[in-house]
GROMACS .gro file of C-alpha atoms in nm:
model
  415
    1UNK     CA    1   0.895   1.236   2.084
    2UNK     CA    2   0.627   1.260   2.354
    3UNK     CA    3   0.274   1.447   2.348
    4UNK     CA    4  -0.031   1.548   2.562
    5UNK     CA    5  -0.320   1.345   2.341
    6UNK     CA    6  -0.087   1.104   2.138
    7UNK     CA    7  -0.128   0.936   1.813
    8UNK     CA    8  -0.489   0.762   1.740
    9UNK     CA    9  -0.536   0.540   1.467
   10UNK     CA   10  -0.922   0.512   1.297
   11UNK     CA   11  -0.898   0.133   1.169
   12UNK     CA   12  -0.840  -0.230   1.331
   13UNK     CA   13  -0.643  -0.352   1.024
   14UNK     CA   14  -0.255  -0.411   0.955
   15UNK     CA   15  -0.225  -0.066   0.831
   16UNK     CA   16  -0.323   0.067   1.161
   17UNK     CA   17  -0.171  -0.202   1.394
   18UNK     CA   18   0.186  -0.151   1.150
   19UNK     CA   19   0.187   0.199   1.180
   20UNK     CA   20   0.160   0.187   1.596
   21UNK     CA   21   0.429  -0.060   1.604
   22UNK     CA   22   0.664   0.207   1.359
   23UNK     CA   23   0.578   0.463   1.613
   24UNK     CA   24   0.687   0.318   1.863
   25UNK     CA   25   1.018   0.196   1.680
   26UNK     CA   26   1.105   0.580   1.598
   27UNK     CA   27   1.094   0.652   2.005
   28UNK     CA   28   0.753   0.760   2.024
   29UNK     CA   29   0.643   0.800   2.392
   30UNK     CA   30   0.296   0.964   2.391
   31UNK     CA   31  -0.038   0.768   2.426
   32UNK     CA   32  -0.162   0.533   2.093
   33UNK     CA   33  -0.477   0.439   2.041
   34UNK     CA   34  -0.656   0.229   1.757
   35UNK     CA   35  -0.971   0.243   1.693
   36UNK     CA   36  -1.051  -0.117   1.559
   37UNK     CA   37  -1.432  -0.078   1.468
   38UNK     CA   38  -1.470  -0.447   1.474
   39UNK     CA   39  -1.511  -0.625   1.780
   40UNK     CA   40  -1.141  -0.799   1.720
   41UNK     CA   41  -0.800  -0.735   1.787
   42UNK     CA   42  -0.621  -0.606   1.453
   43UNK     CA   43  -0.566  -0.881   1.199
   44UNK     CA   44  -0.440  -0.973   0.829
   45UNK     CA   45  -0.738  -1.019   0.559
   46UNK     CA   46  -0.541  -1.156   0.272
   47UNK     CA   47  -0.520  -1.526   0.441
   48UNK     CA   48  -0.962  -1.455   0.497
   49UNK     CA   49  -0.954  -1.578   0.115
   50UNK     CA   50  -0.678  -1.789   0.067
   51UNK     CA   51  -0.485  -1.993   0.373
   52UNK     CA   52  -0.779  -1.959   0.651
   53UNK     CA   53  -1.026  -1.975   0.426
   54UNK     CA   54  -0.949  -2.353   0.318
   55UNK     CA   55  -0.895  -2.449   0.671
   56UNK     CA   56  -0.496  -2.444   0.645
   57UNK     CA   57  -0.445  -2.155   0.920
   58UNK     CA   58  -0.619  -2.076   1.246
   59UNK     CA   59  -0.830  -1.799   1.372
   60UNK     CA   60  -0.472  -1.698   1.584
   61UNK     CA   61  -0.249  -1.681   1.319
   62UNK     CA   62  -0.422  -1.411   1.082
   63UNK     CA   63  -0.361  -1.151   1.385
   64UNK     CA   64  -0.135  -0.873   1.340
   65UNK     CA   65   0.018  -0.913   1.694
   66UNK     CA   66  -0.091  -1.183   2.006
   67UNK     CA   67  -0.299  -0.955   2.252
   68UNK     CA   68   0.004  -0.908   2.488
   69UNK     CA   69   0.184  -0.720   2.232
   70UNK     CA   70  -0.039  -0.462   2.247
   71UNK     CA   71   0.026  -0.404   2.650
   72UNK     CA   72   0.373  -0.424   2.603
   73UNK     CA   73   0.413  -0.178   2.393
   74UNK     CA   74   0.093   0.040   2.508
   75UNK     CA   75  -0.095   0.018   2.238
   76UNK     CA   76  -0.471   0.090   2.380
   77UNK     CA   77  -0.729  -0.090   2.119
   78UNK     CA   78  -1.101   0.037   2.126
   79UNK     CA   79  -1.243  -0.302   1.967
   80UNK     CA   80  -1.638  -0.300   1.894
   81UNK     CA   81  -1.625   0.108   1.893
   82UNK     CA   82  -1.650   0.304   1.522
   83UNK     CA   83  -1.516   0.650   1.451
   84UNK     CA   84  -1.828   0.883   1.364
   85UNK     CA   85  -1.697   1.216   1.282
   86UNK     CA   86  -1.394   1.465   1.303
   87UNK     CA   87  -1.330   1.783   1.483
   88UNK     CA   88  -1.042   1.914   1.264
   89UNK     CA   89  -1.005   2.259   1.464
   90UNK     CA   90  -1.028   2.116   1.826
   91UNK     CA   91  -0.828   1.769   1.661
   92UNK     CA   92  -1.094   1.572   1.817
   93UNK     CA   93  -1.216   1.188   1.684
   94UNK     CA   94  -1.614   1.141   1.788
   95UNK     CA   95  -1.714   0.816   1.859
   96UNK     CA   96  -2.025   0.573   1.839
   97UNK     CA   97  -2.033   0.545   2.192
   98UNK     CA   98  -2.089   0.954   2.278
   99UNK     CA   99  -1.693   0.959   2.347
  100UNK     CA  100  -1.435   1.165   2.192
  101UNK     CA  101  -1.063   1.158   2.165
  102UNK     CA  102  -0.865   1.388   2.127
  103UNK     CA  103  -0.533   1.366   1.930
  104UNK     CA  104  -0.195   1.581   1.836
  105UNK     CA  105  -0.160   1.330   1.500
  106UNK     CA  106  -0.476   1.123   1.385
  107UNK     CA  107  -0.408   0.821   1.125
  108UNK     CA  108  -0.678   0.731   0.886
  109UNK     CA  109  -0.682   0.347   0.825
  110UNK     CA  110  -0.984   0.295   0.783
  111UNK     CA  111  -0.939   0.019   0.476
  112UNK     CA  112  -1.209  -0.057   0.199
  113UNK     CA  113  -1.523  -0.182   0.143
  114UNK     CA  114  -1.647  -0.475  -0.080
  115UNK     CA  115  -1.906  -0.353  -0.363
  116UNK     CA  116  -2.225  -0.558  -0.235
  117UNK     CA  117  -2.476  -0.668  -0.567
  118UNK     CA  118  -2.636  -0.349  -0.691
  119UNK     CA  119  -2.960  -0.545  -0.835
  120UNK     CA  120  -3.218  -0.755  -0.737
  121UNK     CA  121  -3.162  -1.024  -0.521
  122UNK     CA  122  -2.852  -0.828  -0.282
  123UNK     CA  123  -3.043  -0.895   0.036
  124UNK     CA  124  -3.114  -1.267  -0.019
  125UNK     CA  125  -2.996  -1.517   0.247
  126UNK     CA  126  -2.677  -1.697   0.124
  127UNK     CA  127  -2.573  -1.408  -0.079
  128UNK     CA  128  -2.222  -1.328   0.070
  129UNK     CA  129  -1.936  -1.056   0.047
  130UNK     CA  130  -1.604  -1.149   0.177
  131UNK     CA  131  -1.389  -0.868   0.377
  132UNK     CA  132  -1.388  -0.951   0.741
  133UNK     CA  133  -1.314  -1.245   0.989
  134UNK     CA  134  -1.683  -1.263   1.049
  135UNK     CA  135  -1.752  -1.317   0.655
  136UNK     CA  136  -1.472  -1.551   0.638
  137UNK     CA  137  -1.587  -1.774   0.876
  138UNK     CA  138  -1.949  -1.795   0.785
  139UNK     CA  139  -1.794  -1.890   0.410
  140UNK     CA  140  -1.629  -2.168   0.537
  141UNK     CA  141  -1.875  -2.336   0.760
  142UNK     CA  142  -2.041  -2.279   0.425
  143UNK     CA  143  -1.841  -2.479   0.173
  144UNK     CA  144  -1.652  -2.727   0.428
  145UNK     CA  145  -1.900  -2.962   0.382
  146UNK     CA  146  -1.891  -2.942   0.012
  147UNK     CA  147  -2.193  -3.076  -0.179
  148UNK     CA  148  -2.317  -2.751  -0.253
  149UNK     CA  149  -2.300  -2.566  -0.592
  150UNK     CA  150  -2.167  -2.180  -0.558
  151UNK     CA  151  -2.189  -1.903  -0.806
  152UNK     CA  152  -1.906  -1.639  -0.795
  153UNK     CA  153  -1.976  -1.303  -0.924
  154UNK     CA  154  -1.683  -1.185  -1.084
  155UNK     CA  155  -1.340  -1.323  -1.175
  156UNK     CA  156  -1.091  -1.090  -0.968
  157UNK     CA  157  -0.849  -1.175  -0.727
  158UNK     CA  158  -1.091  -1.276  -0.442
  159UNK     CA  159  -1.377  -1.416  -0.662
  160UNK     CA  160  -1.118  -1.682  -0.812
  161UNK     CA  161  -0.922  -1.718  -0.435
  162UNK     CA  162  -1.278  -1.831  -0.305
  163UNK     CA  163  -1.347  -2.036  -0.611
  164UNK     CA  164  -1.022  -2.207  -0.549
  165UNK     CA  165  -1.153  -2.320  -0.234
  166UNK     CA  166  -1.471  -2.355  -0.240
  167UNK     CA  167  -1.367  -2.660  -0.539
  168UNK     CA  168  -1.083  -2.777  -0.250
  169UNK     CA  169  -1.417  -2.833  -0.042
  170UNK     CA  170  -1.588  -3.039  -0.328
  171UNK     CA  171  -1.834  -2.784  -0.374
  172UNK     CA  172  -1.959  -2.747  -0.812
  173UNK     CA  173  -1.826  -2.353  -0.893
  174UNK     CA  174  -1.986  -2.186  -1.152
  175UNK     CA  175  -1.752  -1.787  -1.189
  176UNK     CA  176  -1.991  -1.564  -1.401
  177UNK     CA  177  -1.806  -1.209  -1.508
  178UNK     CA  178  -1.832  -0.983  -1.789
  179UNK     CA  179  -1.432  -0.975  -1.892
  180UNK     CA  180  -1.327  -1.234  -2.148
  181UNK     CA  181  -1.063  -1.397  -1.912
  182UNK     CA  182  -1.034  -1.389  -1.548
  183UNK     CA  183  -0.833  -1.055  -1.437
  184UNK     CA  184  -0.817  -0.920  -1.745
  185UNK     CA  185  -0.836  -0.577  -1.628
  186UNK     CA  186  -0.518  -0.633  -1.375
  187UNK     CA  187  -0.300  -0.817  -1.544
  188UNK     CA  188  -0.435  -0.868  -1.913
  189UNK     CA  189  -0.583  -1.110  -2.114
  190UNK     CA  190  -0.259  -1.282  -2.218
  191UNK     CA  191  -0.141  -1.370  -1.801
  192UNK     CA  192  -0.517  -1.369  -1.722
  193UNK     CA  193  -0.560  -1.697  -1.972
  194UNK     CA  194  -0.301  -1.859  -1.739
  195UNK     CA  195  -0.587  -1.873  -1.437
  196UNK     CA  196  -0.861  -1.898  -1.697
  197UNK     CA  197  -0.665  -2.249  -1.799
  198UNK     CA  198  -0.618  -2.348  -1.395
  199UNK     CA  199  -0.970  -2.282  -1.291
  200UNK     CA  200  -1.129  -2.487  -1.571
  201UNK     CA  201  -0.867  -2.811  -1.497
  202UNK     CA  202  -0.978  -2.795  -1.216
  203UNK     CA  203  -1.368  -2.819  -1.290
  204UNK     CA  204  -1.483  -2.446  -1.214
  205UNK     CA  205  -1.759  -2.349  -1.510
  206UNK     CA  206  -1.638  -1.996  -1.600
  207UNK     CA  207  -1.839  -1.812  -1.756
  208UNK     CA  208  -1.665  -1.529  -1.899
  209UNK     CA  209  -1.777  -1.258  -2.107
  210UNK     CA  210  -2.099  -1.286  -1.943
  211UNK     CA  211  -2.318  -1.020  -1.774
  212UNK     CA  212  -2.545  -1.100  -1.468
  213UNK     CA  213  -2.909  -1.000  -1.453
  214UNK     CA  214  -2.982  -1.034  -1.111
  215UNK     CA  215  -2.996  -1.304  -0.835
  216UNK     CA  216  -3.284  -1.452  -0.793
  217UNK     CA  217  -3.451  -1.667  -0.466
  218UNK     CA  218  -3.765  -1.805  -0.298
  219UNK     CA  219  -3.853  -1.753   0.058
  220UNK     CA  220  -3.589  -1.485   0.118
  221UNK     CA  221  -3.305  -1.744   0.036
  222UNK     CA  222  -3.049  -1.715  -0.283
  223UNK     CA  223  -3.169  -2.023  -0.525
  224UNK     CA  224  -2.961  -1.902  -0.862
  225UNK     CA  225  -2.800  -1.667  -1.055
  226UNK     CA  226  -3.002  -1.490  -1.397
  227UNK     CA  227  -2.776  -1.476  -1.669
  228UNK     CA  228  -2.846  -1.175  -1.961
  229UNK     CA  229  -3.013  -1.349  -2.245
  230UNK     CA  230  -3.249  -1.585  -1.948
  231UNK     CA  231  -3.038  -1.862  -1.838
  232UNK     CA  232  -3.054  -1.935  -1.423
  233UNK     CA  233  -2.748  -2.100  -1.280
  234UNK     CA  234  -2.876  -2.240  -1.004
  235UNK     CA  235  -2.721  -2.181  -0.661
  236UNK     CA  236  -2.735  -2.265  -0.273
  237UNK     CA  237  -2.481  -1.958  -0.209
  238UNK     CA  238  -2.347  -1.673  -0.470
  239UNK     CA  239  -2.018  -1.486  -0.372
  240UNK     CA  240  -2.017  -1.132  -0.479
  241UNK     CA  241  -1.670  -1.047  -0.548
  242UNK     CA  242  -1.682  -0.701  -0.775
  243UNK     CA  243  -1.453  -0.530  -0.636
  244UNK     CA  244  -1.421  -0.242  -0.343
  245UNK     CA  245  -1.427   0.101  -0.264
  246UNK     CA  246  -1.205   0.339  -0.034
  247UNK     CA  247  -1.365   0.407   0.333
  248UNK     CA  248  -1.349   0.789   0.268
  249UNK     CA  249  -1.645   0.919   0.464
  250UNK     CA  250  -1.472   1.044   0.766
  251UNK     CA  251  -1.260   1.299   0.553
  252UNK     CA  252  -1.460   1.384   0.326
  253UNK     CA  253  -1.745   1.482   0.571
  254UNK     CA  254  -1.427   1.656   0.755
  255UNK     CA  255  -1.347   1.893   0.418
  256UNK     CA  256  -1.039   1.629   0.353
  257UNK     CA  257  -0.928   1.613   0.002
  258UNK     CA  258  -1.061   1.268  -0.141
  259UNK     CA  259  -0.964   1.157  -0.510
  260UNK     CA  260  -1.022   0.822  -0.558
  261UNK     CA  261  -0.903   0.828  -0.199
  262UNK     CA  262  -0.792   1.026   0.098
  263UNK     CA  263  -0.503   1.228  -0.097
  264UNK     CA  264  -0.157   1.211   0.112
  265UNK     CA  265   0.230   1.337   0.020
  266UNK     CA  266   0.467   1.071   0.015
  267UNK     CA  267   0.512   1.084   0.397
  268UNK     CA  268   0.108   1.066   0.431
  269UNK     CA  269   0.020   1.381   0.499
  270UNK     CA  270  -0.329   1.513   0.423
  271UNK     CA  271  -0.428   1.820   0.355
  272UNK     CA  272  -0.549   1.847   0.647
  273UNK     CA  273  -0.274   1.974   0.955
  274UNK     CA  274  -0.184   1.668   1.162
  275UNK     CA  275  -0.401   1.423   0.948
  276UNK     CA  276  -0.197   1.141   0.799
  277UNK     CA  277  -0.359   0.890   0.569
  278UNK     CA  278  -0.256   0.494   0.482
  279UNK     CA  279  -0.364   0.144   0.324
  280UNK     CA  280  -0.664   0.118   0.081
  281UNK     CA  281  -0.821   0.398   0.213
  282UNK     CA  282  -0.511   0.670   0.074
  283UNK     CA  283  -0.407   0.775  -0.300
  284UNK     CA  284  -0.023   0.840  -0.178
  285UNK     CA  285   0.214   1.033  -0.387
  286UNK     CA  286   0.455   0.860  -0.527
  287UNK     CA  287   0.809   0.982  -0.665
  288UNK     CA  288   0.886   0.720  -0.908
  289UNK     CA  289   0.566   0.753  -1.070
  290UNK     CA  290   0.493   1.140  -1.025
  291UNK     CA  291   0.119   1.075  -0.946
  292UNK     CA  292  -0.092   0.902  -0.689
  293UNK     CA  293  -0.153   0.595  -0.626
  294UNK     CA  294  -0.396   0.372  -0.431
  295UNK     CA  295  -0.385  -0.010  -0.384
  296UNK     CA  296  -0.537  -0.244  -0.188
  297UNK     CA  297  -0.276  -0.482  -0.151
  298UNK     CA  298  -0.104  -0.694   0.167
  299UNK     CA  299   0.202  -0.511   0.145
  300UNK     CA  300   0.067  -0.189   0.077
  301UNK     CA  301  -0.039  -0.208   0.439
  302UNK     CA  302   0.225  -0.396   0.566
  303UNK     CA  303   0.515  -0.161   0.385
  304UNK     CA  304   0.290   0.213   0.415
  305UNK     CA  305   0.204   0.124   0.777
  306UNK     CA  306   0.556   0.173   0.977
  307UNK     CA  307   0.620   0.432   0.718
  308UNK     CA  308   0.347   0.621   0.838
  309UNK     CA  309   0.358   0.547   1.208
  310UNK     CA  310   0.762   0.681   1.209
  311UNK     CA  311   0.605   1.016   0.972
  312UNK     CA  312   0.387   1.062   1.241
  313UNK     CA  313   0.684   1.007   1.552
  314UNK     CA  314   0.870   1.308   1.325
  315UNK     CA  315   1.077   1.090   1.143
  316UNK     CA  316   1.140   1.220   0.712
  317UNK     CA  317   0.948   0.983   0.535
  318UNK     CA  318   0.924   0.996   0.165
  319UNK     CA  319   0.768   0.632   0.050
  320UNK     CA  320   0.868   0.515  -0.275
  321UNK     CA  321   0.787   0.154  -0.249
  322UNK     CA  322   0.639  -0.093  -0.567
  323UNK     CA  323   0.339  -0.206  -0.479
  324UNK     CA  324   0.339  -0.589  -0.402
  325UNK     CA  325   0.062  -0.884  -0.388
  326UNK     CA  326   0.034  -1.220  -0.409
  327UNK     CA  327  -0.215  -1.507  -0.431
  328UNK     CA  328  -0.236  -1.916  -0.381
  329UNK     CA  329  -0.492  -2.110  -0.605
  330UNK     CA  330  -0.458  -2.451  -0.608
  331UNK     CA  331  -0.117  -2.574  -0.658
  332UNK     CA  332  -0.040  -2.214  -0.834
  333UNK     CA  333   0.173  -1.928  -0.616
  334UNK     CA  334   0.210  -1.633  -0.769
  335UNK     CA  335   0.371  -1.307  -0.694
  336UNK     CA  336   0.336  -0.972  -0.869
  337UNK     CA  337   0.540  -0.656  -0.792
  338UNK     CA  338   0.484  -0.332  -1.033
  339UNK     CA  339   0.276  -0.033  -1.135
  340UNK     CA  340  -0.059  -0.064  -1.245
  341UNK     CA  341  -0.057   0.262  -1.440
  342UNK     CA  342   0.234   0.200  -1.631
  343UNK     CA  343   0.140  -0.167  -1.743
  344UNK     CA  344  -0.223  -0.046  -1.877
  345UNK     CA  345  -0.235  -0.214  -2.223
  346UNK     CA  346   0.105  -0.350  -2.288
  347UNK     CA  347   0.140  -0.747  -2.291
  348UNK     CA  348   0.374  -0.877  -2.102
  349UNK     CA  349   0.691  -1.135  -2.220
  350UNK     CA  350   0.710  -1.480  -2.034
  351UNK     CA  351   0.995  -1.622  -1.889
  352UNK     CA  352   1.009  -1.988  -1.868
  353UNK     CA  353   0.736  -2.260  -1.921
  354UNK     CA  354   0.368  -2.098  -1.921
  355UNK     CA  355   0.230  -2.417  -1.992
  356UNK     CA  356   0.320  -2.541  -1.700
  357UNK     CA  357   0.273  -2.255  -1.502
  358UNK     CA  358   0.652  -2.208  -1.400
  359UNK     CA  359   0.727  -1.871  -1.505
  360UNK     CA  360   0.790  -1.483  -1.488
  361UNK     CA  361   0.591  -1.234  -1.657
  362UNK     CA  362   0.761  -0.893  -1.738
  363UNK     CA  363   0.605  -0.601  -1.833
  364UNK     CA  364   0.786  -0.356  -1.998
  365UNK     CA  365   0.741   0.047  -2.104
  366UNK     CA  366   1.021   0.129  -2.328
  367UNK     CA  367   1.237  -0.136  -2.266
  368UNK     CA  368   1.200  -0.079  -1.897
  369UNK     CA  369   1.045  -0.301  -1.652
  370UNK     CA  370   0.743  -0.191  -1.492
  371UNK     CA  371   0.573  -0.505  -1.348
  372UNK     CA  372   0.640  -0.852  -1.279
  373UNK     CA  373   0.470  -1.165  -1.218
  374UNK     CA  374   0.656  -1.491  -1.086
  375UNK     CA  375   0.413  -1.783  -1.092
  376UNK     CA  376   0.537  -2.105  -0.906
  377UNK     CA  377   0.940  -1.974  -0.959
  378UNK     CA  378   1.060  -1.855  -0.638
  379UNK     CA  379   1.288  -1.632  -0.462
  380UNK     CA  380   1.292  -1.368  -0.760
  381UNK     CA  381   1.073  -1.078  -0.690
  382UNK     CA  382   1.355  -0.904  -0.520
  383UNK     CA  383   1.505  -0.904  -0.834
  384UNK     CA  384   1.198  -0.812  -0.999
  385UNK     CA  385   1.175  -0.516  -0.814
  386UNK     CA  386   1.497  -0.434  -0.866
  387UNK     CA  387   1.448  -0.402  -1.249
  388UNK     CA  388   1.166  -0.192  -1.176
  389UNK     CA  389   1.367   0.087  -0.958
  390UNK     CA  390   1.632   0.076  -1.172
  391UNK     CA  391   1.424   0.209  -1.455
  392UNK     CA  392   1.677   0.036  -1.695
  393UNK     CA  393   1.633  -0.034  -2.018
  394UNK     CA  394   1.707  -0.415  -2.065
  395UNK     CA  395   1.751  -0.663  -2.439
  396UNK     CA  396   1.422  -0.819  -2.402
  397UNK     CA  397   1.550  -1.137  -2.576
  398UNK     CA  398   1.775  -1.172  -2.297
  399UNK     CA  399   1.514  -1.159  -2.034
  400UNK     CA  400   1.283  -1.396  -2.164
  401UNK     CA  401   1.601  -1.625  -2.205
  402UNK     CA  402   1.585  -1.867  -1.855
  403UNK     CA  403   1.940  -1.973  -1.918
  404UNK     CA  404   2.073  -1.630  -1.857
  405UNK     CA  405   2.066  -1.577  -1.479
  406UNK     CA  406   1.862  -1.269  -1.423
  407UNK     CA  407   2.134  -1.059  -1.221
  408UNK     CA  408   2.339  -1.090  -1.527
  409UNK     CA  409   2.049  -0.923  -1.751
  410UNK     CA  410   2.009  -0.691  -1.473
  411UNK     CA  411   2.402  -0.588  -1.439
  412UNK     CA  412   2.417  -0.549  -1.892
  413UNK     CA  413   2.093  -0.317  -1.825
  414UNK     CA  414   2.137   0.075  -2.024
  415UNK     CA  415   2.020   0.369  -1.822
   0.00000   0.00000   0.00000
């Protein structure tokens, strides 16, 4: 498949650097052009908390593709130039620089955005937000020299990631957040305790169940944290880690449906005509759930982007795909596949030894499982995934039983 104006991609991320490479798989011919908005070649954020962020990977390794893959496979990237508007009608992309392009199938990857502090004290110096290479490195220069005592707002995946190594670096962590245990809203209280347990072994103060009135400083610089009821935790550098929101300002300025997202079909299609969607930035259909979905995961990128690029070469696409994560704390690796929606208040059955942090967590919805969570047991998600698309109904006893191999409980599994 070949056209006049080609594919262009709005977002420097994996999304956007995935979906050029699935174009070109499927045979596309016509120009491709991404639209980074940083001034960087596309890279991977996940390792910006975890692996890069304790000094254990370079600056090279977090990139999508080396530079030369890019010419190879003529992929044009705009870095240091930002989409501004769209030109549905003409199927035009303006730019910050007073350029357009024009395009016969625009992608929009345009990613997330981390919630900065609402209150007083956001615009302190050494008040950070972690989402880009930029932030990732001025956080590390930060706590390498440990020494230092850091305040984390909120106990989600990144707040506890940067925790995690902000104690490798010998820095004193104090994580302040409203919940009662760490991640309680994404994978309950029950699983959450499990990190709740790791984080205070090894010497982060949590403070849980607690609200935050405001950060406070002198001379323009971040000196604590003001807890509701007057306590100050005092602080050379807060992390504000409260969660993010969907980039959506390009379609919905454009008249593009937006719910909790830029709204796609299961092969990324928008409503508008030639407008696809993908990554954090899209609430995609999807058949095994009958609803949308949006996630801001690693492999919601890494999976949705070829997807998209081959919808957009003409390829049927119709993705059906559980979303995926994962996260390394410590001496802890965990892995979750499953559906958020489906595991909303249910408690989940363990596997193995949760004491010592060696185990599987199932969720289940009717005797079907609809999430799971392998902490430091490998080479099992596969087969956690495959419980999920199987939408079989399994003897829980069985599961929870480690001497019974799981492809056993998996083949005696009732439709």
């Amino acid at each position: 498949m070949s056209s006049e104006h080609g594919i262009v991609i709005v977002g420097g991320g994996l999304a956007g650097a995935r979906a050029a490479e699935g174009a070109r798989a499927a045979g596309y011919d016509g120009p491709v052009r991404i639209v980074a908005g940083e001034d960087a070649m596309p890279y991977i954020r996940p390792p910006l908390s975890k692996e890069f962020l304790n000094g254990a990977a370079t600056r090279e390794s977090v990139d999508v593709h080396p530079a030369e893959w890019y010419d190879e496979h003529r992929v044009q990237v705009l870095r240091g130039i930002r989409a501004t508007g769209l030109g549905l009608p003409e199927h035009r992309v303006r730019l910050d620089d007073g350029r357009h392009l024009d395009y016969d199938r625009l992608l929009l990857a345009t990613g997330s955005a981390p919630r900065h502090w609402p209150g007083a004290g956001a615009d302190l110096e050494g008040v950070h937000v972690l989402r880009t290479i930029g932030d990732s490195i001025a956080l590390r220069d930060l706590l390498s020299p440990g020494g230092r005592r850091i305040v984390l707002i909120g106990a989600g995946w990144i707040g506890l990631e940067v925790a995690a190594a902000a104690r490798g670096y010998g820095n004193e962590v104090t994580v302040v957040a409203p919940e009662a245990v760490p991640l309680e809203a994404a994978i309950g209280p029950a699983a959450g305790e499990v990190f709740a347990r790791l984080h205070r072994e090894h010497g982060v103060d949590l403070r849980m169940s607690t609200k935050v009135d405001g950060i406070v400083g002198a001379d323009g610089r971040v000196t604590g944290v003001a807890l509701e009821g007057g306590e100050v935790v005092p602080a050379d550098a807060v992390v504000v880690g409260i969660g993010a929101v969907p980039l959506t300002g390009l379609a919905e300025e454009a008249g593009i449906e937006v719910d909790n997202g830029v709204v796609t079909d299961a092969a990324f299609r928008t409503s508008a005509d030639d407008v696809y969607a993908v990554g954090d930035v899209a609430s995609v259909f999807q058949p095994f759930l009958g609803e949308h979905l949006r996630t801001e995961h690693w492999a919601t990128a890494e999976n949705q982007g070829p997807a998209a690029g081959r919808s957009m070469a003409g390829e049927a696409v119709e993705y059906d795909e559980p979303p995926y994560f994962y996260t390394d704390q410590y001496d802890l690796g965990m892995e979750y596949s499953g559906y958020g929606p489906l595991m909303a208040g249910v408690e989940p059955v363990f596997r193995g030894d949760v004491p010592g942090r060696e185990f599987i967590a199932f969720w289940l919805a009717d005797h079907r499982v609809v999430a799971g969570m392998n902490v430091n047991v490998w080479d099992v998600n596969e087969q956690v995934q495959e419980f999920i698309r199987s939408r079989a109904r399994v003897d829980v006893d069985r599961l929870v039983d480690p001497a019974i191999p799981l492809e056993v409980v998996l083949r005696e599994a009732t439709a």
